[in-house]
Amino acid sequence: QLQESGPGLMKPSETLSLTCTVSGGSMTNYYWTWIRQSPGKGLEWIGYIYYSGSTKYNSSLKSRVTISVDTSKNQFSLFLTSVTAADTAIYYCARLYNGIGYFEYWGQGILVTVS
Amino acid sequence: EVVLTQSPATLSLSPGEGATLSCRASQSISNYLAWYQQKPGQAPRLLIYDTSNRATGVAARFSGSGSGTVFTLSIAYLESEDFAVYYCQQRSDWPYTFGQGTKVEIK
């Protein structure tokens, strides 16, 4: 299971920080990812991190996004700087399916509003 | 960036009827396409990966086909739990992208 946590309301220019806690299994040998969904832009892949720490980001967000992992806590985190109203969305964490670019297990999502 | 265009935007059907959903890619993505189902208040659920492979636990009435730029999700007959929004997603090129969705609603 995956569970997102973090603030639900933010002000413009702040840094968004979300954590995904993984339970019921190990993070080892898997890729972990963040995806967001907004009425305006639909579903948008943000980036992923391998359990060892290597990352890949969506180029549209690359200058503002960082994903980190802490396998000792079974958690990975999303940091998004300089948020604006356009970053208002439901943020999901998920696990990649068999190491390929599909999303198998998802968290329930967390609504983040920037206002 | 690969743009995925889904059609129709909305499909109005009755339970028991079959459904055909389309996804077109702006460039060839080989067979690297998935389909997801999303119900209100829930995260998307992986149904089909690599065009035609059903994910674990997905009913056999769901099938996928296509290659290159044209893909189809078929639902042989609609059960009540199938009324939802369906998204396609490609993994051929970064960034991974999604279509805008097709809503399958009860007629």
mmCIF file of C-alpha atoms in Angstrom:
data_model
loop_
_atom_site.group_PDB
_atom_site.id
_atom_site.type_symbol
_atom_site.label_atom_id
_atom_site.label_comp_id
_atom_site.label_asym_id
_atom_site.label_seq_id
_atom_site.Cartn_x
_atom_site.Cartn_y
_atom_site.Cartn_z
ATOM 1 C CA GLN A 1 0.000 0.000 0.000
ATOM 2 C CA LEU A 2 1.030 3.568 -0.676
ATOM 3 C CA GLN A 3 -0.071 6.595 1.301
ATOM 4 C CA GLU A 4 0.613 10.224 0.478
ATOM 5 C CA SER A 5 0.995 12.847 3.169
ATOM 6 C CA GLY A 6 1.651 16.567 3.184
ATOM 7 C CA PRO A 7 -0.035 19.952 3.270
ATOM 8 C CA GLY A 8 -3.367 20.437 1.572
ATOM 9 C CA LEU A 9 -3.111 24.190 1.210
ATOM 10 C CA MET A 10 -0.146 26.239 0.113
ATOM 11 C CA LYS A 11 0.627 29.812 -0.868
ATOM 12 C CA PRO A 12 2.185 30.800 -4.196
ATOM 13 C CA SER A 13 6.004 30.709 -4.275
ATOM 14 C CA GLU A 14 6.240 28.111 -1.477
ATOM 15 C CA THR A 15 7.884 24.713 -1.864
ATOM 16 C CA LEU A 16 5.591 21.712 -1.983
ATOM 17 C CA SER A 17 6.789 18.747 0.034
ATOM 18 C CA LEU A 18 4.929 15.430 -0.136
ATOM 19 C CA THR A 19 5.861 12.040 1.264
ATOM 20 C CA CYS A 20 4.717 8.621 0.153
ATOM 21 C CA THR A 21 4.902 5.848 2.723
ATOM 22 C CA VAL A 22 5.141 2.324 1.349
ATOM 23 C CA SER A 23 3.782 -0.505 3.459
ATOM 24 C CA GLY A 24 3.388 -4.223 2.961
ATOM 25 C CA GLY A 25 6.518 -4.691 0.945
ATOM 26 C CA SER A 26 10.073 -3.626 0.265
ATOM 27 C CA MET A 27 11.120 -0.682 -1.867
ATOM 28 C CA THR A 28 14.106 -2.627 -3.155
ATOM 29 C CA ASN A 29 14.343 -3.258 -6.891
ATOM 30 C CA TYR A 30 11.382 -1.036 -7.720
ATOM 31 C CA TYR A 31 10.844 2.338 -9.351
ATOM 32 C CA TRP A 32 8.651 4.807 -7.487
ATOM 33 C CA THR A 33 6.866 7.675 -9.097
ATOM 34 C CA TRP A 34 4.745 10.781 -8.666
ATOM 35 C CA ILE A 35 1.815 11.682 -10.908
ATOM 36 C CA ARG A 36 -0.619 14.534 -10.594
ATOM 37 C CA GLN A 37 -4.107 15.154 -11.900
ATOM 38 C CA SER A 38 -5.813 18.461 -12.434
ATOM 39 C CA PRO A 39 -8.981 19.465 -14.288
ATOM 40 C CA GLY A 40 -6.978 21.633 -16.656
ATOM 41 C CA LYS A 41 -4.042 19.376 -17.532
ATOM 42 C CA GLY A 42 -5.418 15.938 -16.803
ATOM 43 C CA LEU A 43 -2.960 13.263 -15.693
ATOM 44 C CA GLU A 44 0.671 14.365 -15.716
ATOM 45 C CA TRP A 45 3.688 12.216 -14.903
ATOM 46 C CA ILE A 46 6.106 14.166 -12.690
ATOM 47 C CA GLY A 47 9.058 11.807 -12.348
ATOM 48 C CA TYR A 48 10.363 8.601 -10.839
ATOM 49 C CA ILE A 49 13.117 7.371 -8.576
ATOM 50 C CA TYR A 50 14.742 3.963 -8.344
ATOM 51 C CA TYR A 51 15.223 2.554 -4.862
ATOM 52 C CA SER A 52 18.944 3.198 -5.262
ATOM 53 C CA GLY A 53 18.335 6.900 -5.874
ATOM 54 C CA SER A 54 18.602 7.408 -9.624
ATOM 55 C CA THR A 55 15.907 9.707 -10.979
ATOM 56 C CA LYS A 56 14.103 10.779 -14.127
ATOM 57 C CA TYR A 57 11.932 13.878 -14.310
ATOM 58 C CA ASN A 58 9.380 15.338 -16.670
ATOM 59 C CA SER A 59 11.259 18.035 -18.553
ATOM 60 C CA SER A 60 8.340 20.448 -18.135
ATOM 61 C CA LEU A 61 8.932 20.428 -14.363
ATOM 62 C CA LYS A 62 12.587 19.481 -14.227
ATOM 63 C CA SER A 63 13.879 22.817 -13.011
ATOM 64 C CA ARG A 64 11.497 22.800 -10.027
ATOM 65 C CA VAL A 65 11.189 19.151 -9.011
ATOM 66 C CA THR A 66 13.241 16.820 -6.856
ATOM 67 C CA ILE A 67 12.331 13.278 -5.825
ATOM 68 C CA SER A 68 14.234 11.563 -3.021
ATOM 69 C CA VAL A 69 14.026 8.160 -1.355
ATOM 70 C CA ASP A 70 14.645 6.866 2.156
ATOM 71 C CA THR A 71 14.457 3.098 2.059
ATOM 72 C CA SER A 72 15.137 2.834 5.790
ATOM 73 C CA LYS A 73 11.807 4.538 6.392
ATOM 74 C CA ASN A 74 10.094 2.965 3.359
ATOM 75 C CA GLN A 75 9.352 6.436 2.048
ATOM 76 C CA PHE A 76 9.971 8.586 -0.977
ATOM 77 C CA SER A 77 9.306 12.286 -1.304
ATOM 78 C CA LEU A 78 8.429 14.957 -3.823
ATOM 79 C CA PHE A 79 9.673 18.521 -3.621
ATOM 80 C CA LEU A 80 8.301 21.147 -6.021
ATOM 81 C CA THR A 81 9.583 24.689 -5.719
ATOM 82 C CA SER A 82 7.929 28.012 -6.505
ATOM 83 C CA VAL A 83 4.397 26.663 -6.723
ATOM 84 C CA THR A 84 1.639 28.577 -8.456
ATOM 85 C CA ALA A 85 -2.085 28.059 -8.895
ATOM 86 C CA ALA A 86 -1.231 25.883 -11.907
ATOM 87 C CA ASP A 87 0.257 23.310 -9.497
ATOM 88 C CA THR A 88 -3.110 22.791 -7.818
ATOM 89 C CA ALA A 89 -3.880 19.115 -8.337
ATOM 90 C CA ILE A 90 -4.373 15.722 -6.783
ATOM 91 C CA TYR A 91 -0.911 14.243 -6.324
ATOM 92 C CA TYR A 92 -0.524 10.474 -6.489
ATOM 93 C CA CYS A 93 2.424 8.305 -5.648
ATOM 94 C CA ALA A 94 2.696 4.979 -7.424
ATOM 95 C CA ARG A 95 4.983 2.056 -8.171
ATOM 96 C CA LEU A 96 6.091 1.229 -11.676
ATOM 97 C CA TYR A 97 4.952 -2.098 -13.031
ATOM 98 C CA ASN A 98 7.815 -4.583 -13.370
ATOM 99 C CA GLY A 99 10.291 -1.764 -13.835
ATOM 100 C CA ILE A 100 8.647 -0.522 -17.030
ATOM 101 C CA GLY A 101 6.845 2.729 -17.500
ATOM 102 C CA TYR A 102 3.370 1.824 -16.376
ATOM 103 C CA PHE A 103 1.860 2.485 -12.992
ATOM 104 C CA GLU A 104 0.658 -0.514 -11.059
ATOM 105 C CA TYR A 105 0.046 0.369 -7.425
ATOM 106 C CA TRP A 106 -1.248 3.824 -6.557
ATOM 107 C CA GLY A 107 -1.841 5.776 -3.400
ATOM 108 C CA GLN A 108 -5.263 7.266 -2.809
ATOM 109 C CA GLY A 109 -4.015 10.716 -3.758
ATOM 110 C CA ILE A 110 -3.752 13.981 -1.881
ATOM 111 C CA LEU A 111 -5.333 17.237 -2.998
ATOM 112 C CA VAL A 112 -2.932 20.153 -2.923
ATOM 113 C CA THR A 113 -4.401 23.610 -3.439
ATOM 114 C CA VAL A 114 -2.227 26.647 -4.108
ATOM 115 C CA SER A 115 -4.001 29.839 -3.211
ATOM 116 C CA GLU B 1 6.373 14.976 -26.279
ATOM 117 C CA VAL B 2 3.997 12.278 -27.482
ATOM 118 C CA VAL B 3 0.423 13.555 -27.530
ATOM 119 C CA LEU B 4 -2.312 10.972 -27.043
ATOM 120 C CA THR B 5 -5.775 11.814 -28.325
ATOM 121 C CA GLN B 6 -8.698 9.751 -27.097
ATOM 122 C CA SER B 7 -12.088 9.446 -28.727
ATOM 123 C CA PRO B 8 -14.887 9.787 -28.156
ATOM 124 C CA ALA B 9 -14.870 12.067 -25.131
ATOM 125 C CA THR B 10 -18.017 10.394 -23.847
ATOM 126 C CA LEU B 11 -19.602 7.065 -24.681
ATOM 127 C CA SER B 12 -23.198 6.504 -23.591
ATOM 128 C CA LEU B 13 -24.053 2.821 -23.453
ATOM 129 C CA SER B 14 -26.281 0.373 -21.647
ATOM 130 C CA PRO B 15 -25.132 -2.507 -19.463
ATOM 131 C CA GLY B 16 -24.511 -5.569 -21.584
ATOM 132 C CA GLU B 17 -23.459 -3.571 -24.637
ATOM 133 C CA GLY B 18 -19.940 -3.625 -26.009
ATOM 134 C CA ALA B 19 -17.637 -0.600 -25.965
ATOM 135 C CA THR B 20 -14.799 0.478 -28.228
ATOM 136 C CA LEU B 21 -12.476 3.270 -27.112
ATOM 137 C CA SER B 22 -9.785 4.796 -29.293
ATOM 138 C CA CYS B 23 -6.387 6.307 -28.557
ATOM 139 C CA ARG B 24 -4.209 7.905 -31.239
ATOM 140 C CA ALA B 25 -0.566 8.852 -30.729
ATOM 141 C CA SER B 26 1.108 11.840 -32.384
ATOM 142 C CA GLN B 27 4.020 9.588 -33.398
ATOM 143 C CA SER B 28 4.701 5.885 -33.464
ATOM 144 C CA ILE B 29 4.959 4.372 -29.987
ATOM 145 C CA SER B 30 5.307 0.739 -31.104
ATOM 146 C CA ASN B 31 3.163 -1.251 -28.663
ATOM 147 C CA TYR B 32 4.118 0.739 -25.574
ATOM 148 C CA LEU B 33 0.623 1.720 -24.524
ATOM 149 C CA ALA B 34 -1.441 1.104 -21.414
ATOM 150 C CA TRP B 35 -5.052 1.634 -20.436
ATOM 151 C CA TYR B 36 -6.333 2.684 -17.035
ATOM 152 C CA GLN B 37 -9.778 2.843 -15.476
ATOM 153 C CA GLN B 38 -10.651 5.578 -13.009
ATOM 154 C CA LYS B 39 -13.775 5.805 -10.891
ATOM 155 C CA PRO B 40 -14.818 8.940 -8.980
ATOM 156 C CA GLY B 41 -12.697 9.569 -5.924
ATOM 157 C CA GLN B 42 -10.263 6.766 -6.779
ATOM 158 C CA ALA B 43 -6.832 6.522 -8.303
ATOM 159 C CA PRO B 44 -6.519 5.103 -11.798
ATOM 160 C CA ARG B 45 -6.251 1.326 -12.068
ATOM 161 C CA LEU B 46 -3.973 -0.356 -14.594
ATOM 162 C CA LEU B 47 -6.033 -2.544 -16.938
ATOM 163 C CA ILE B 48 -3.906 -3.257 -20.000
ATOM 164 C CA TYR B 49 -0.166 -2.839 -20.604
ATOM 165 C CA ASP B 50 1.938 -3.068 -23.748
ATOM 166 C CA THR B 51 -1.214 -2.734 -25.864
ATOM 167 C CA SER B 52 -2.807 -6.104 -25.212
ATOM 168 C CA ASN B 53 -1.683 -7.627 -21.917
ATOM 169 C CA ARG B 54 -4.218 -7.652 -19.112
ATOM 170 C CA ALA B 55 -2.896 -6.664 -15.712
ATOM 171 C CA THR B 56 -3.365 -8.986 -12.778
ATOM 172 C CA GLY B 57 -7.002 -9.490 -11.844
ATOM 173 C CA VAL B 58 -8.480 -7.719 -14.868
ATOM 174 C CA ALA B 59 -11.569 -9.354 -16.311
ATOM 175 C CA ALA B 60 -11.296 -11.112 -19.667
ATOM 176 C CA ARG B 61 -13.990 -8.865 -21.159
ATOM 177 C CA PHE B 62 -11.319 -6.158 -21.410
ATOM 178 C CA SER B 63 -8.995 -6.403 -24.389
ATOM 179 C CA GLY B 64 -6.581 -4.109 -26.150
ATOM 180 C CA SER B 65 -5.215 -3.948 -29.666
ATOM 181 C CA GLY B 66 -3.262 -1.748 -32.032
ATOM 182 C CA SER B 67 0.262 -0.690 -32.845
ATOM 183 C CA GLY B 68 2.174 2.328 -34.018
ATOM 184 C CA THR B 69 -0.206 5.233 -33.619
ATOM 185 C CA VAL B 70 -3.690 3.701 -33.366
ATOM 186 C CA PHE B 71 -4.903 1.743 -30.368
ATOM 187 C CA THR B 72 -8.197 0.383 -29.124
ATOM 188 C CA LEU B 73 -9.602 -0.729 -25.804
ATOM 189 C CA SER B 74 -12.561 -3.040 -26.180
ATOM 190 C CA ILE B 75 -14.997 -4.051 -23.487
ATOM 191 C CA ALA B 76 -16.928 -7.062 -24.729
ATOM 192 C CA TYR B 77 -19.971 -6.335 -22.588
ATOM 193 C CA LEU B 78 -20.416 -3.660 -19.981
ATOM 194 C CA GLU B 79 -20.988 -4.565 -16.368
ATOM 195 C CA SER B 80 -22.270 -1.942 -13.929
ATOM 196 C CA GLU B 81 -18.787 -1.526 -12.439
ATOM 197 C CA ASP B 82 -17.271 -0.663 -15.830
ATOM 198 C CA PHE B 83 -18.890 2.765 -16.064
ATOM 199 C CA ALA B 84 -15.910 5.008 -15.438
ATOM 200 C CA VAL B 85 -13.295 7.138 -17.178
ATOM 201 C CA TYR B 86 -10.618 5.375 -19.213
ATOM 202 C CA TYR B 87 -7.183 6.772 -19.974
ATOM 203 C CA CYS B 88 -4.442 5.629 -22.305
ATOM 204 C CA GLN B 89 -0.774 6.200 -21.451
ATOM 205 C CA GLN B 90 2.466 5.721 -23.389
ATOM 206 C CA ARG B 91 5.907 4.692 -22.183
ATOM 207 C CA SER B 92 7.658 4.855 -25.546
ATOM 208 C CA ASP B 93 9.308 8.193 -24.899
ATOM 209 C CA TRP B 94 9.913 10.544 -22.003
ATOM 210 C CA PRO B 95 7.943 12.186 -20.622
ATOM 211 C CA TYR B 96 5.356 9.492 -20.136
ATOM 212 C CA THR B 97 2.051 11.008 -21.233
ATOM 213 C CA PHE B 98 -1.638 10.294 -20.849
ATOM 214 C CA GLY B 99 -4.647 10.859 -23.038
ATOM 215 C CA GLN B 100 -7.396 13.173 -21.866
ATOM 216 C CA GLY B 101 -9.791 10.331 -21.136
ATOM 217 C CA THR B 102 -13.017 8.771 -22.382
ATOM 218 C CA LYS B 103 -15.979 8.691 -20.034
ATOM 219 C CA VAL B 104 -18.165 5.619 -20.363
ATOM 220 C CA GLU B 105 -21.538 6.533 -18.935
ATOM 221 C CA ILE B 106 -24.817 4.739 -18.494
ATOM 222 C CA LYS B 107 -27.295 5.512 -21.234
#
